[in-house]
Amino acid sequence: MPAYRAAIYARFSSDQQRDASIEDQFRVCRQLAESKGWTIVRTFSDRAISGATQHRPQFQELLAEAKAGQFDIVISESLDRLSRDLEHIAGFAKTMTFLGIPIFTVAEGEISELHIGLKGTMSALYLKDLAQKTHRGLEGRIHQGKSAGGISYGYRVIRELLPDGSVTTGDRSIHPDEAAVIRRIFTDYAKGTSAQAIAKALNSEGIASPISGKGSGEWNPSTIAGNAKRGTGILNNEAYIGKLVWNRQRYLKNPETGKRQARLNPPDQWQYTDVPELRIINDDLWDAVKARQKAIRVKINPAGCLTAGLRPERARRPVYLFSGLVKCGCCGSSYTLINKTRYGCAAARNKGEAICTNRATILREDLEDRVITGLRDRLWPPKMVSAFADQYRKSYNSYAANVSAEREKAERKLAKTQSAIDQITKAVEEGMYHPSMIAKLTDHEATKKALEQELSSEPPAPTLRLHPSMSTRFKEHIHALSVALREDHLRAEAIEILRGLISEVRMVPDADARGGHQMELVGDLAGILQLSEGDRGKRQSIIAGGSVTLVAGVGFEPTTFRL
């Protein structure tokens, strides 16, 4: 054979293999070159990189130097060291053939098209079989309640020596310090704190993040919020409620980049395993977080349509206490900040007097103070709360009357159906059987079942409960709310509660009034009433009665509640 200039390529794919594997491959390849009289001019090696990808630094350098004519022949221990992908090895062989560079391996000798077809197919089947066996093994570990991959934040690995001398793998226990951080994250988020604000607070306190050993060690909002659909992020990790979810997604390699990309599996392929010993969060806190996430998604996409344009700005936290709630009492347009300190009608300023002539403005601090002070000082007197309760009773009684009427109608129809069934049954017992009776009996039984389901799904309206100390409770809660608005650690939750009670602040220009405006509050009657309930757990009467939105003050005073 000619005195070729030879290049050697070696590779191993697993971190668990030794670097000595590369030297072993180089040794046998050098022995082959010496036996053929070839001169080694270059060696290439990729460590701990799968042969399923061609995006290997040294492999790409091998291709570049081959095109530059730096050697005459390529040597490797076996064909699968060059690649385990049929398409890639065929492409590599085609390129080498075009360049006039033969491929030799210790295992197969000179590589031909037959080797490419057979060995390439065998390597591809090997990878597929390996993936299936790995998947099976991971599934078995999950069913045993063990970890099938990395360790989640909040847990630590348990290593125990077994009788046979081996060490346990996949066992975990709760990490107390990290579990406390997880509870804090869930609690703060449920109270209205954003993932970004939580991350900033954790970083400012120097609390180590889940990626402390892998990157900057800083908390990111994405680490906390993640992706609810894919189950990523601390707020979506169901292990924290004692449930392992496996096979939620799979990973595929992009053939162009070689990078793995996640693909969500159908829900019916997800597998669940209960691990109560790993529970960190109680169900109530978990449900509160899920409810807030859902509310944010609804704000972003109210229609819930995949084709609808998403509006992330709708879920953005309001900058000020009543941002977006202040309306012009003249035209109904929004009151917005016309400068850094004052609210004014947006329509009057942007669309002209043909739309609205209200040019009055008011200080933001003055508006906020008057609303909070008004709630605290004007709504609690007994005569107002009594009138409020009367208005609530009227709304509740209207709802209850509708429920009762529909229920009585269904009960009468059920009684009539049962009577028809009894008559047919009695006729059959007396020997008056006819085949048509079977069809009628079947229809009546189906009607009876549907009516019973309707009645069970729509229980009777509960008894209306109004706490006797409603006036005092209302005052206490409003006072506590006004205090919380001034406390940094409670402000986010307090703002969310207050904005949930007030749906609109109508600004009516009045030159003689304080700040040049009278104010009308539009609020959630049921929500305000809940503030005065003695037991916050007793909410059935509120929920069943519905949420009645009206001008706060209708029922409190003869006309409107103005501040």
JSON list of C-alpha atoms in Angstrom, two decimals, residues 6 22-23 72 93 120 131 187 198 210 212 275 299-300 310 365 389 418 456 483 524 538:
[
{"chain": "A", "resi": 6, "resn": "ALA", "atom": "CA", "xyz": [-2.86, 8.98, 8.31]},
{"chain": "A", "resi": 22, "resn": "ILE", "atom": "CA", "xyz": [-9.12, 7.25, 24.02]},
{"chain": "A", "resi": 23, "resn": "GLU", "atom": "CA", "xyz": [-5.53, 6.13, 24.55]},
{"chain": "A", "resi": 72, "resn": "ASP", "atom": "CA", "xyz": [-4.54, 10.80, 2.96]},
{"chain": "A", "resi": 93, "resn": "ALA", "atom": "CA", "xyz": [-18.16, 8.37, 3.77]},
{"chain": "A", "resi": 120, "resn": "GLY", "atom": "CA", "xyz": [-24.87, 2.06, 10.01]},
{"chain": "A", "resi": 131, "resn": "ALA", "atom": "CA", "xyz": [-33.25, 4.29, 24.38]},
{"chain": "A", "resi": 187, "resn": "THR", "atom": "CA", "xyz": [-46.90, 31.51, 50.21]},
{"chain": "A", "resi": 198, "resn": "ILE", "atom": "CA", "xyz": [-39.65, 36.76, 44.91]},
{"chain": "A", "resi": 210, "resn": "PRO", "atom": "CA", "xyz": [-31.13, 25.51, 42.61]},
{"chain": "A", "resi": 212, "resn": "SER", "atom": "CA", "xyz": [-25.78, 27.46, 42.50]},
{"chain": "A", "resi": 275, "resn": "VAL", "atom": "CA", "xyz": [-44.77, 9.72, 47.38]},
{"chain": "A", "resi": 299, "resn": "LYS", "atom": "CA", "xyz": [-56.16, 37.85, 31.72]},
{"chain": "A", "resi": 300, "resn": "ILE", "atom": "CA", "xyz": [-53.59, 37.22, 29.01]},
{"chain": "A", "resi": 310, "resn": "LEU", "atom": "CA", "xyz": [-52.12, 37.08, 23.50]},
{"chain": "A", "resi": 365, "resn": "GLU", "atom": "CA", "xyz": [-52.14, 60.38, 46.53]},
{"chain": "A", "resi": 389, "resn": "ALA", "atom": "CA", "xyz": [-77.42, 43.94, 54.47]},
{"chain": "A", "resi": 418, "resn": "GLN", "atom": "CA", "xyz": [-91.82, 7.79, 39.43]},
{"chain": "A", "resi": 456, "resn": "SER", "atom": "CA", "xyz": [-78.00, 16.33, 43.12]},
{"chain": "A", "resi": 483, "resn": "VAL", "atom": "CA", "xyz": [-52.55, 49.45, 57.59]},
{"chain": "A", "resi": 524, "resn": "ASP", "atom": "CA", "xyz": [-68.32, 43.79, 44.82]},
{"chain": "A", "resi": 538, "resn": "LYS", "atom": "CA", "xyz": [-68.16, 30.45, 56.38]}
]
